[in-house]
XYZ file of N, CA, C and O in Angstrom:
872
model
N 0.883 -1.161 -0.144
C -0.218 -0.123 0.190
C 0.833 1.476 0.023
O 2.034 1.163 0.779
N 0.538 2.189 -0.456
C 1.189 4.198 -0.853
C 1.219 4.020 0.564
O 0.515 4.776 1.863
N 2.587 4.552 1.123
C 2.980 5.082 2.405
C 2.175 6.708 2.579
O 2.013 6.703 3.434
N 2.244 6.755 1.644
C 1.457 8.310 1.379
C 0.397 8.982 1.914
O -0.234 9.255 2.764
N -0.413 7.617 1.331
C -1.749 7.427 1.416
C -1.961 6.654 2.606
O -3.117 7.422 3.116
N -1.346 6.017 3.431
C -1.933 5.412 5.095
C -1.455 7.108 5.569
O -2.266 6.984 6.554
N -0.449 7.365 5.704
C -0.021 8.501 6.652
C -1.452 10.086 6.182
O -2.075 10.502 7.018
N -1.466 9.435 5.042
C -2.810 11.034 4.588
C -3.700 10.450 6.018
O -5.121 11.651 6.215
N -4.347 9.121 5.561
C -5.499 8.289 5.827
C -5.473 9.010 7.330
O -6.372 9.108 8.211
N -4.530 8.489 7.934
C -4.201 8.680 9.743
C -4.584 9.813 9.858
O -4.614 10.109 11.047
N -3.427 11.413 9.130
C -4.119 12.393 9.471
C -5.583 12.712 9.467
O -5.504 13.193 10.540
N -6.326 12.157 8.632
C -7.400 12.645 8.530
C -8.718 12.006 9.685
O -9.206 12.963 9.789
N -7.986 10.713 10.119
C -9.030 10.136 11.108
C -8.428 10.791 12.428
O -9.323 10.682 12.912
N -7.092 10.883 12.320
C -6.739 11.819 14.148
C -7.329 13.262 13.986
O -7.657 13.806 14.777
N -7.698 13.489 12.745
C -8.381 15.337 13.019
C -9.818 15.336 13.058
O -10.058 16.307 13.068
N -10.247 13.676 12.660
C -11.446 13.744 13.213
C -12.446 14.470 14.136
O -12.968 15.201 14.286
N -11.767 14.213 15.555
C -11.942 13.960 16.665
C -12.408 16.035 16.976
O -13.042 16.471 17.598
N -10.909 16.240 16.211
C -11.043 18.164 16.504
C -11.833 18.669 15.732
O -12.280 19.703 16.427
N -12.426 18.207 14.165
C -12.733 18.759 13.413
C -14.238 19.054 14.155
O -15.187 19.784 14.301
N -14.765 17.674 14.706
C -15.918 17.756 15.835
C -16.135 18.415 16.400
O -17.213 18.957 17.219
N -14.909 18.694 17.336
C -14.670 19.773 18.573
C -15.287 20.919 18.086
O -16.112 21.834 18.501
N -14.139 21.362 16.729
C -14.688 22.534 16.213
C -16.158 22.905 16.189
O -16.953 24.274 15.845
N -16.766 22.301 15.282
C -17.933 22.109 14.661
C -18.841 22.410 16.417
O -20.112 23.619 16.104
N -19.051 21.365 17.264
C -19.268 21.541 18.349
C -19.659 22.640 19.332
O -20.376 23.792 19.801
N -18.308 23.197 19.418
C -17.825 25.171 19.713
C -18.673 26.117 19.220
O -19.382 26.861 19.252
N -18.638 26.110 17.498
C -19.676 26.391 17.000
C -21.028 26.708 17.068
O -21.759 27.540 16.431
N -21.134 25.625 17.258
C -22.906 25.062 17.420
C -23.781 25.654 18.552
O -24.467 25.981 18.677
N -22.250 25.776 19.553
C -23.026 26.552 20.660
C -22.044 27.852 21.225
O -22.057 27.778 22.637
N -22.385 28.307 20.569
C -22.322 30.365 20.678
C -22.914 30.981 20.046
O -23.923 30.346 19.042
N -23.128 32.469 20.093
C -24.288 33.069 19.999
C -23.482 33.328 18.687
O -22.708 34.131 18.499
N -24.341 33.945 17.742
C -23.785 33.723 16.367
C -24.867 35.122 15.823
O -26.084 35.694 16.812
N -24.247 35.909 14.770
C -25.319 37.156 14.519
C -25.431 37.046 13.022
O -24.619 36.250 12.198
N -26.709 38.107 12.170
C -26.654 37.681 11.574
C -27.634 39.173 10.363
O -27.975 39.634 11.220
N -27.418 38.903 9.294
C -28.184 39.657 8.767
C -29.545 39.103 7.311
O -29.213 38.186 6.805
N -30.303 39.871 6.996
C -31.127 39.344 6.305
C -31.526 40.096 5.479
O -32.374 41.562 6.561
N -32.783 40.277 4.672
C -33.439 41.217 3.668
C -34.002 40.920 2.639
O -33.300 39.649 2.319
N -35.370 41.214 2.250
C -35.841 40.242 1.254
C -37.368 41.119 0.725
O -37.048 42.270 1.561
N -38.392 41.106 0.287
C -39.472 41.016 -0.131
C -40.792 40.809 0.942
O -40.855 39.143 1.057
N -41.559 41.526 0.717
C -42.937 41.581 1.732
C -43.704 41.100 0.628
O -44.277 42.000 -0.597
N -45.078 40.464 0.635
C -45.998 40.172 0.154
C -47.096 40.678 1.255
O -47.891 39.649 1.833
N -47.683 41.706 1.397
C -48.392 42.158 2.541
C -50.301 42.229 1.682
O -50.174 42.821 1.267
N -50.948 41.873 2.812
C -52.498 42.839 3.173
C -53.120 42.755 4.276
O -52.556 42.666 5.349
N -54.462 43.272 4.066
C -54.846 44.257 5.487
C -55.837 43.782 4.680
O -57.208 43.854 4.354
N -56.454 42.321 6.456
C -57.829 41.570 6.097
C -58.524 41.954 7.321
O -58.092 42.886 8.139
N -60.060 42.086 7.572
C -60.478 42.629 8.537
C -62.011 42.582 7.873
O -62.185 42.407 6.973
N -62.376 43.746 8.477
C -64.433 44.141 7.948
C -63.677 45.673 7.817
O -63.471 46.627 8.514
N -64.674 46.537 7.224
C -65.447 47.697 6.984
C -66.053 48.302 8.369
O -66.696 47.414 8.809
N -66.155 49.365 8.217
C -67.279 50.638 9.077
C -68.524 49.339 8.981
O -69.676 49.839 9.977
N -69.239 49.002 8.019
C -70.001 48.822 7.767
C -70.374 46.978 8.128
O -71.197 45.929 7.742
N -69.273 45.857 8.894
C -69.065 44.968 8.982
C -68.714 44.299 7.475
O -68.649 42.955 7.869
N -68.572 44.843 6.733
C -68.274 44.238 5.442
C -67.224 43.145 5.007
O -66.283 44.185 5.938
N -66.705 42.062 4.651
C -64.998 41.534 4.541
C -64.548 43.173 3.540
O -65.137 42.547 2.769
N -62.781 42.863 4.331
C -62.445 43.829 3.025
C -62.236 42.744 2.268
O -61.537 42.296 1.531
N -62.062 43.460 0.885
C -61.642 42.783 -0.603
C -60.449 43.738 -0.809
O -60.821 45.143 -1.454
N -59.156 43.543 -0.352
C -58.270 44.234 -0.546
C -57.062 43.575 -1.280
O -57.120 42.236 -1.146
N -55.875 43.610 -2.416
C -55.347 42.867 -2.792
C -53.576 42.145 -2.012
O -53.734 43.527 -1.486
N -52.723 42.314 -2.437
C -51.675 42.064 -2.039
C -50.268 43.174 -2.786
O -50.401 43.516 -3.864
N -49.872 43.213 -1.762
C -48.655 45.390 -1.844
C -46.883 44.523 -1.372
O -47.347 43.869 -0.830
N -46.349 44.804 -2.344
C -45.360 44.548 -1.947
C -44.899 45.590 -0.955
O -44.591 46.416 -1.510
N -42.837 44.886 -0.472
C -42.521 45.461 0.447
C -41.385 44.704 1.033
O -41.023 43.788 0.258
N -40.379 45.928 1.499
C -39.447 45.069 1.271
C -38.507 44.990 3.008
O -40.075 45.900 4.157
N -37.781 44.394 3.822
C -37.901 43.606 4.549
C -36.008 43.520 5.205
O -36.099 42.656 3.910
N -35.691 44.099 6.018
C -34.447 44.223 6.237
C -34.061 44.361 7.176
O -34.151 45.372 8.098
N -33.255 43.591 8.458
C -32.583 43.671 9.380
C -31.441 43.217 9.706
O -30.679 42.278 8.868
N -30.680 43.173 11.037
C -30.320 42.157 12.146
C -31.106 41.412 12.844
O -32.318 41.547 13.536
N -29.929 39.671 13.090
C -30.605 39.150 13.975
C -29.609 38.156 14.861
O -28.540 38.421 15.199
N -29.853 37.459 15.738
C -28.751 37.627 16.783
C -29.551 35.558 17.015
O -31.076 34.535 17.285
N -27.862 34.978 17.620
C -29.307 33.337 17.563
C -28.524 32.974 18.475
O -27.052 32.083 18.670
N -29.171 32.193 20.145
C -28.399 32.115 21.152
C -28.953 30.447 21.457
O -30.133 29.893 21.144
N -28.361 29.633 21.394
C -28.466 27.760 21.510
C -28.984 28.385 22.540
O -29.325 28.686 23.994
N -29.821 27.151 22.454
C -30.614 26.901 23.912
C -31.009 25.374 24.071
O -31.313 24.365 24.615
N -30.776 24.562 23.145
C -30.677 23.222 22.979
C -29.477 22.475 21.908
O -29.320 23.061 20.667
N -29.390 21.689 21.883
C -28.693 20.845 20.647
C -29.642 21.077 19.133
O -30.728 20.565 18.947
N -29.334 21.708 18.271
C -29.685 22.128 16.907
C -30.686 23.511 16.867
O -31.898 23.591 15.936
N -31.386 23.681 18.242
C -32.022 24.543 18.790
C -31.923 26.159 19.736
O -30.470 26.614 19.646
N -31.937 27.161 18.424
C -31.581 28.450 19.378
C -32.724 29.406 19.116
O -34.278 29.331 18.444
N -32.603 30.092 19.858
C -33.705 31.687 20.188
C -33.066 32.806 19.088
O -32.267 32.869 18.881
N -33.706 33.198 18.805
C -33.271 34.119 17.193
C -34.465 35.583 17.757
O -35.182 35.783 17.148
N -33.999 36.194 18.744
C -34.661 37.644 18.073
C -33.343 38.838 17.303
O -32.814 38.281 17.140
N -34.346 39.495 17.102
C -33.943 40.774 15.493
C -34.389 42.205 15.663
O -35.596 42.262 16.350
N -34.175 42.256 15.081
C -34.845 44.067 14.573
C -35.156 44.305 13.648
O -33.456 44.064 12.408
N -36.191 44.623 12.405
C -35.861 44.507 10.959
C -36.727 45.464 11.051
O -37.584 46.069 11.433
N -36.201 46.581 9.510
C -36.966 47.598 8.663
C -38.258 46.914 8.389
O -37.605 45.778 7.152
N -39.454 46.759 8.502
C -40.610 45.696 7.142
C -41.392 46.944 6.266
O -42.177 47.867 6.988
N -41.881 46.943 5.638
C -43.286 47.324 4.329
C -44.059 46.259 5.135
O -43.973 45.380 4.121
N -45.568 47.007 4.911
C -46.780 46.482 4.567
C -47.436 47.470 4.438
O -47.029 48.214 3.722
N -48.941 46.686 4.569
C -49.768 47.524 3.260
C -50.651 46.871 2.989
O -51.223 45.563 2.824
N -51.906 47.326 1.688
C -52.300 46.342 1.667
C -53.267 47.614 -0.116
O -52.083 48.585 -0.523
N -53.289 47.137 -0.991
C -54.128 47.518 -2.416
C -54.976 47.018 -2.570
O -55.491 46.119 -2.889
N -56.177 48.102 -2.930
C -57.723 47.786 -2.807
C -57.713 47.394 -3.938
O -57.558 47.908 -5.569
N -58.332 46.320 -4.656
C -58.969 44.988 -6.094
C -59.732 46.237 -6.722
O -60.399 46.853 -6.621
N -58.729 45.924 -8.272
C -59.337 46.740 -9.378
C -59.983 48.455 -9.363
O -59.802 48.764 -9.928
N -58.912 48.520 -8.474
C -57.965 50.755 -8.114
C -57.026 50.704 -8.022
O -56.179 50.001 -7.920
N -56.178 51.557 -8.121
C -55.441 52.743 -8.212
C -55.304 52.594 -6.507
O -53.816 52.956 -6.400
N -56.183 52.420 -5.907
C -55.451 53.074 -4.562
C -54.982 51.560 -3.818
O -54.905 50.713 -3.493
N -54.073 52.597 -3.302
C -53.051 51.526 -1.939
C -52.596 52.134 -1.158
O -52.463 53.027 -0.793
N -51.760 51.363 0.255
C -51.695 52.442 1.052
C -50.430 51.267 1.795
O -50.214 50.046 1.536
N -49.086 52.201 1.911
C -48.184 51.250 2.392
C -47.089 51.540 3.022
O -47.256 53.268 4.289
N -47.029 51.237 4.409
C -47.307 50.658 5.449
C -45.627 50.654 6.375
O -45.304 49.853 5.781
N -44.667 51.568 6.910
C -43.512 50.570 7.390
C -43.286 51.121 8.701
O -43.975 51.506 10.031
N -43.182 49.948 9.466
C -43.100 49.463 10.310
C -41.173 49.200 11.059
O -40.263 48.346 10.610
N -40.780 49.008 12.577
C -39.249 48.965 13.164
C -40.254 47.553 14.488
O -40.818 47.481 14.061
N -39.786 46.135 13.565
C -40.151 45.296 14.239
C -39.368 44.323 14.865
O -37.984 44.501 14.247
N -40.158 43.294 15.719
C -39.434 42.558 16.266
C -39.181 41.275 16.994
O -40.362 41.527 17.390
N -39.144 40.207 16.229
C -39.215 39.502 16.018
C -38.877 38.299 17.064
O -37.398 38.517 17.150
N -39.414 37.379 17.818
C -38.365 36.735 19.006
C -38.971 35.173 18.461
O -40.452 34.984 19.063
N -38.431 34.659 17.674
C -38.708 33.274 17.166
C -37.738 31.615 18.294
O -36.822 32.134 17.788
N -38.377 30.570 17.786
C -37.637 29.597 18.234
C -37.499 29.069 17.456
O -38.334 28.538 16.206
N -35.659 28.918 17.042
C -35.913 28.100 15.463
C -34.744 26.768 15.803
O -34.233 26.671 17.019
N -35.378 25.811 15.311
C -34.723 24.213 14.741
C -34.018 24.359 13.723
O -34.456 24.706 12.686
N -32.367 23.502 13.897
C -31.917 23.758 12.837
C -31.176 22.092 12.486
O -30.335 22.172 12.619
N -32.110 21.248 12.282
C -31.489 20.003 11.605
C -30.787 19.826 10.857
O -30.783 20.482 10.190
N -29.562 19.137 10.564
C -28.348 18.751 9.915
C -29.381 18.199 7.876
O -29.810 17.066 9.071
N -29.129 18.874 6.966
C -29.870 18.062 6.056
C -28.543 18.404 4.465
O -28.280 19.472 4.540
N -27.829 17.042 4.453
C -27.155 17.310 3.514
C -25.388 18.010 4.204
O -25.251 17.714 4.727
N -24.935 18.507 3.356
C -23.975 19.752 4.032
C -24.373 20.865 4.866
O -23.597 21.785 5.472
N -25.641 21.188 4.889
C -25.975 22.461 5.556
C -27.101 22.150 6.829
O -27.000 21.297 7.116
N -28.191 22.520 6.473
C -29.325 22.922 7.862
C -30.214 23.591 7.239
O -30.728 24.360 6.802
N -31.675 22.673 7.800
C -32.615 23.149 7.178
C -33.013 24.072 8.557
O -32.566 23.544 9.681
N -33.813 25.261 8.397
C -34.482 25.686 9.409
C -35.424 25.984 9.073
O -36.724 26.085 8.219
N -36.034 25.534 10.599
C -37.120 25.816 10.965
C -37.927 26.784 11.527
O -36.753 26.308 13.262
N -38.719 27.468 12.377
C -39.480 28.184 13.442
C -40.216 28.632 13.084
O -40.353 29.238 12.818
N -40.809 29.424 14.227
C -42.185 29.898 14.701
C -41.623 31.557 16.144
O -40.839 31.395 16.700
N -42.920 32.277 16.416
C -43.165 32.808 17.160
C -42.908 34.058 17.168
O -43.825 34.578 15.993
N -43.364 34.930 17.993
C -44.506 36.372 17.817
C -43.725 37.634 17.502
O -42.027 37.545 17.495
N -44.183 38.136 16.968
C -43.609 40.222 17.419
C -43.995 40.752 17.141
O -45.500 40.797 17.421
N -43.612 41.710 17.961
C -43.932 43.235 18.020
C -43.328 43.963 17.114
O -42.307 44.469 16.812
N -44.233 45.383 16.531
C -44.119 46.303 16.197
C -44.448 47.659 15.423
O -45.529 47.889 16.511
N -43.877 48.534 15.595
C -43.560 50.284 15.669
C -43.897 50.507 14.874
O -43.381 51.215 13.506
N -44.991 51.533 14.482
C -45.285 52.084 12.384
C -44.325 53.713 12.584
O -44.674 53.984 14.248
N -43.892 53.377 11.335
C -42.549 54.951 11.820
C -43.758 56.003 10.952
O -42.983 56.612 10.636
N -44.298 54.850 9.932
C -44.478 56.237 8.968
C -45.253 55.397 7.376
O -45.949 53.856 7.580
N -45.842 56.312 6.085
C -45.810 55.546 5.490
C -46.629 56.421 4.535
O -46.881 57.585 4.622
N -47.631 56.310 2.831
C -48.354 56.763 2.344
C -49.495 56.126 2.100
O -49.569 55.062 2.144
N -50.180 56.456 1.647
C -51.534 56.506 0.866
C -51.749 56.827 -0.433
O -51.935 58.189 -0.263
N -52.337 55.752 -1.219
C -52.659 57.259 -2.679
C -53.887 56.645 -3.105
O -54.528 55.238 -2.978
N -55.206 57.424 -3.506
C -56.171 57.465 -3.921
C -56.384 57.930 -5.358
O -56.076 59.147 -5.435
N -56.655 57.826 -5.963
C -57.126 58.238 -7.448
C -56.126 59.125 -7.513
O -56.238 60.711 -8.521
N -54.863 58.909 -7.624
C -53.342 60.254 -7.954
C -53.048 60.905 -6.602
O -52.255 61.667 -7.245
N -54.197 60.865 -6.065
C -53.272 61.771 -4.829
C -52.967 61.381 -3.912
O -53.923 59.978 -3.103
N -51.796 61.558 -3.448
C -51.281 61.370 -2.570
C -50.770 61.541 -0.578
O -50.600 62.652 -0.985
N -51.268 60.658 0.378
C -50.817 61.379 2.154
C -50.239 60.530 2.304
O -49.904 59.826 2.507
N -50.099 61.436 3.615
C -48.804 60.398 4.409
C -50.055 59.987 5.418
O -51.131 60.190 6.285
N -49.799 59.202 5.999
C -50.235 58.013 7.118
C -50.260 58.455 8.273
O -48.921 59.359 8.915
N -51.034 58.440 9.006
C -51.089 59.237 10.318
C -51.127 57.700 11.631
O -52.011 56.976 11.514
N -50.862 57.380 12.421
C -51.305 56.961 13.491
C -51.479 57.627 14.698
O -50.728 58.310 15.368
N -52.933 57.117 14.594
C -53.698 57.672 16.285
C -54.659 56.404 16.468
O -54.962 55.397 16.048
N -55.155 56.375 18.277
C -55.475 55.426 18.605
C -56.683 55.658 18.608
O -57.498 54.799 18.191
N -56.981 57.284 18.036
C -58.948 57.403 17.751
C -58.540 57.981 16.507
O -58.061 58.965 16.474
N -59.694 58.070 15.510
C -59.804 58.496 14.417
C -59.712 59.660 14.261
O -60.796 60.027 14.484
N -58.935 60.379 14.336
C -59.315 62.150 14.145
C -59.610 62.333 12.101
O -59.492 63.049 11.882
N -60.973 62.714 12.454
C -62.075 63.620 11.043
C -61.224 65.004 11.028
O -61.745 64.848 9.456
N -60.846 65.308 10.962
C -59.764 66.896 10.600
C -58.409 66.140 10.092
O -57.649 67.175 9.421
N -58.435 64.514 10.034
C -56.604 64.042 9.808
C -56.980 63.644 8.345
O -58.033 63.796 7.660
N -55.357 62.742 8.276
C -55.431 62.692 7.022
C -56.973 61.369 6.513
O -56.901 60.800 7.879
N -56.974 60.697 5.391
C -57.601 59.850 5.283
C -57.593 58.601 5.656
O -57.604 57.433 6.108
N -55.754 57.947 5.779
C -54.857 57.566 6.112
C -54.141 56.829 7.687
O -53.863 57.997 7.534
N -55.603 56.266 8.322
C -54.974 56.289 9.869
C -55.142 55.312 10.455
O -55.751 54.117 9.908
N -54.392 54.729 11.299
C -53.900 53.337 11.324
C -53.123 53.606 13.349
O -52.929 54.513 13.387
N -53.399 52.350 13.953
C -52.974 52.430 15.539
C -51.947 51.967 15.050
O -51.223 51.348 14.480
N -50.990 52.461 15.560
C -49.122 52.420 15.678
C -48.909 51.126 15.843
O -47.612 50.366 15.477
N -49.451 50.692 17.560
C -48.842 49.675 17.602
C -49.338 47.867 17.150
O -50.232 47.982 17.002
N -48.620 47.351 16.263
C -48.735 46.142 16.143
C -48.113 44.715 16.466
O -46.898 45.220 17.027
N -48.628 43.730 16.476
C -48.180 41.917 17.015
C -49.314 41.343 16.457
O -50.102 40.768 15.484
N -47.871 39.720 16.685
C -48.636 38.594 15.328
C -47.133 37.312 15.831
O -47.387 37.606 16.650
N -47.577 36.370 14.569
C -46.938 35.346 14.794
C -46.336 35.343 13.299
O -46.691 35.629 12.535
N -44.887 34.576 13.785
C -44.308 34.438 12.590
C -44.150 32.404 12.083
O -43.852 32.167 14.023
N -44.531 32.821 11.435
C -43.886 30.903 10.832
C -42.843 30.637 9.842
O -43.072 31.415 8.811
N -41.692 30.143 9.779
C -40.391 30.586 8.428
C -39.985 29.037 8.483
O -39.722 28.038 9.324
N -39.848 29.380 7.227
C -38.563 27.764 7.181
C -38.060 28.051 6.102
O -37.827 28.807 4.988
N -36.458 27.208 5.776
C -35.612 27.677 5.065
C -34.747 26.882 4.519
O -34.850 25.428 5.264
N -33.211 27.172 4.678
C -31.958 26.095 4.605
C -31.048 27.028 5.097
O -31.123 28.515 4.138
N -29.675 26.637 4.828
C -28.172 27.433 5.317
C -28.008 26.568 5.014
O -27.611 25.208 5.528
N -26.619 27.144 4.063
C -25.562 26.372 3.584
C -24.542 26.321 4.419
O -24.424 26.862 5.116
N -23.591 24.869 4.214
C -22.173 25.163 4.600
C -21.197 26.697 4.666
O -20.848 27.084 5.846
N -22.011 27.217 3.491
C -21.029 28.810 4.030
C -21.981 30.022 4.465
O -21.494 30.847 4.619
N -22.512 29.811 4.924
C -23.795 30.452 5.693
C -25.047 31.282 5.343
O -25.135 31.966 5.747
N -24.360 31.054 4.040
C -25.616 31.299 3.101
C -26.767 31.219 3.653
O -27.251 29.649 3.140
N -27.921 31.986 3.610
C -29.203 31.221 3.793
C -30.799 31.618 2.782
O -30.414 32.596 2.481
N -31.057 30.581 2.465
C -33.287 31.533 2.070
C -33.996 31.005 2.837
O -34.107 29.915 3.928
N -35.054 31.997 3.005
C -36.293 31.483 4.439
C -37.305 31.892 3.389
O -37.455 33.048 2.846
N -38.511 31.188 3.499
C -39.844 31.800 3.171
C -40.852 32.262 4.933
O -40.567 30.753 5.812
N -41.243 32.709 5.448
C -41.554 33.159 6.038
C -43.664 33.713 6.108
O -44.066 34.246 4.888
N -44.371 33.411 6.811
C -45.995 33.381 7.258
C -46.021 34.286 8.599
O -45.705 34.235 9.600
N -46.723 35.411 8.072
C -47.106 35.996 9.564
C -48.443 36.651 9.504
O -48.935 37.076 8.920
N -49.141 36.230 10.648
C -50.424 37.085 10.994
C -50.755 37.755 12.177
O -50.099 37.434 12.949
N -50.792 38.765 11.666
C -51.371 40.105 12.948
C -52.426 39.421 13.398
O -53.259 38.865 13.217
N -52.253 40.061 14.792
C -53.730 39.677 16.189
C -54.079 41.051 16.309
O -54.828 40.639 17.424
N -53.555 41.896 15.976
C -53.835 43.231 16.898
C -54.437 44.203 15.891
O -54.345 44.347 14.401
N -55.619 44.459 16.203
C -56.037 45.454 15.288
C -55.830 47.189 15.239
O -55.386 47.323 15.989
N -55.259 47.187 14.053
C -55.150 48.809 13.969
C -54.811 49.649 13.603
O -55.308 50.418 12.821
N -57.177 49.440 13.223
C -58.015 50.561 12.802
C -58.147 51.875 14.440
O -58.567 50.582 14.763
N -57.800 52.602 13.877
C -58.135 52.978 15.146
C -59.590 53.647 15.565
O -60.637 53.196 14.513
N -59.724 53.644 16.538
C -61.844 53.769 17.357
C -62.551 54.631 16.785
O -61.961 56.315 16.178
N -63.304 54.549 15.904
C -64.091 55.736 15.941
C -65.654 55.724 16.545
O -66.213 54.321 16.466
N -65.522 56.881 16.792
C -67.178 57.267 17.842
C -68.035 56.459 17.069
O -68.490 57.620 16.004
N -69.127 56.112 18.268
C -69.937 55.540 17.815
C -70.289 54.091 16.464
O -71.176 53.671 16.293
N -68.567 53.684 15.920
C -68.855 52.539 15.779
C -68.464 51.338 16.715
O -66.770 51.490 17.207
N -68.725 50.257 16.594
C -68.013 49.206 17.272
C -66.603 48.732 16.595
O -66.768 48.589 14.954
N -65.700 49.011 18.104
C -64.727 47.960 16.724
C -64.684 46.153 16.017
O -63.592 46.170 15.313
N -65.839 45.862 16.020
C -66.566 44.443 16.095
C -66.473 44.382 13.880
O -65.815 43.886 12.978
N -66.608 45.838 13.567
C -67.112 45.870 12.384
C -65.920 46.866 11.854
O -66.312 46.519 10.605
N -64.837 47.179 12.438
C -63.789 47.522 11.898
C -62.463 47.092 12.278
O -61.168 47.877 13.021
N -62.231 45.704 12.057
C -60.910 44.967 12.670
C -60.204 45.289 11.707
O -60.440 44.329 10.344
N -58.753 46.143 11.220
C -58.199 45.378 10.339
C -56.657 45.132 11.253
O -56.320 45.008 11.705
N -55.756 44.146 10.252
C -55.173 43.256 10.758
C -53.990 43.013 9.603
O -54.312 42.175 8.645
N -52.660 42.952 9.910
C -52.107 43.030 9.023
C -51.472 41.216 8.671
O -51.274 40.217 9.195
N -51.409 40.885 7.171
C -51.215 39.283 7.041
C -50.173 38.986 6.059
O -50.088 40.179 5.054
N -49.929 38.661 5.344
C -48.963 37.859 4.610
C -47.850 37.294 4.470
O -47.517 36.265 5.484
N -46.422 37.062 3.474
C -45.634 36.272 3.934
C -43.954 37.301 3.157
O -45.130 37.865 2.031
N -43.376 36.522 3.219
C -42.255 36.932 2.588
C -40.876 36.167 2.345
O -41.338 34.699 2.777
N -40.237 36.756 1.210
C -39.205 35.428 0.811
C -37.776 36.918 1.249
O -37.445 38.020 1.184
N -36.834 35.286 1.159
C -35.517 36.502 2.068
C -34.165 36.089 1.826
O -34.167 34.770 1.760
N -32.426 36.656 2.019
C -32.380 35.954 2.009
C -31.231 36.044 3.041
O -30.778 37.358 3.622
N -30.150 35.859 3.626
C -29.673 36.132 4.785
C -28.164 35.258 4.853
O -27.346 34.915 4.013
N -27.045 35.933 6.359
C -25.817 35.640 6.315
C -25.344 35.271 7.570
O -25.531 36.748 8.223
N -24.539 34.508 8.262
C -24.350 34.185 9.530
C -23.191 34.811 9.464
O -22.137 34.146 8.705
N -22.659 35.449 10.729
C -21.695 35.760 10.381
C -20.134 34.381 11.994
O -21.233 34.445 12.725
């Protein structure tokens, strides 16, 4: 047998425990990442007459930072901070609203080994704070206002500033730490301002949608 081949095999064999130890150390430390992608969002609920809203999907951007804190074998707590655009478009019209939020998701993530990388599965809550937006109808654009009670003298585009809900996500992280991800989001808070004389049951607006993104872990 070739002596060089034997030496190479022995070096590789004795290196395996060191390699495994390095992988274990890497998997048991907090890491940080960046993520950015596109949102496909809608606003579901009821209008002032209690009828279901007939809105279409609008596209927007999301991007930000997150951390992964080990909590078990292949399991992580993943808090983050994102800039995220949401909103809606009214079907068969040019009317649309774009809302901008600072969003804080706190997801529980499980990353089992799959091939040379890791599958990524997760869920968790998010909270969000409205920071701006635009509404457009018939070619006229107005700024969004955030109010708890609808101001009859203000913008026609008014929303409550606070939002919260739940996330579901799935994706894949390659060995080079680049990842792609699909996430679904369901808003659980009514963001429609209170209107005097109208029951909140007839005016429930909630953000909902999904997104696609790319990420990288450091």
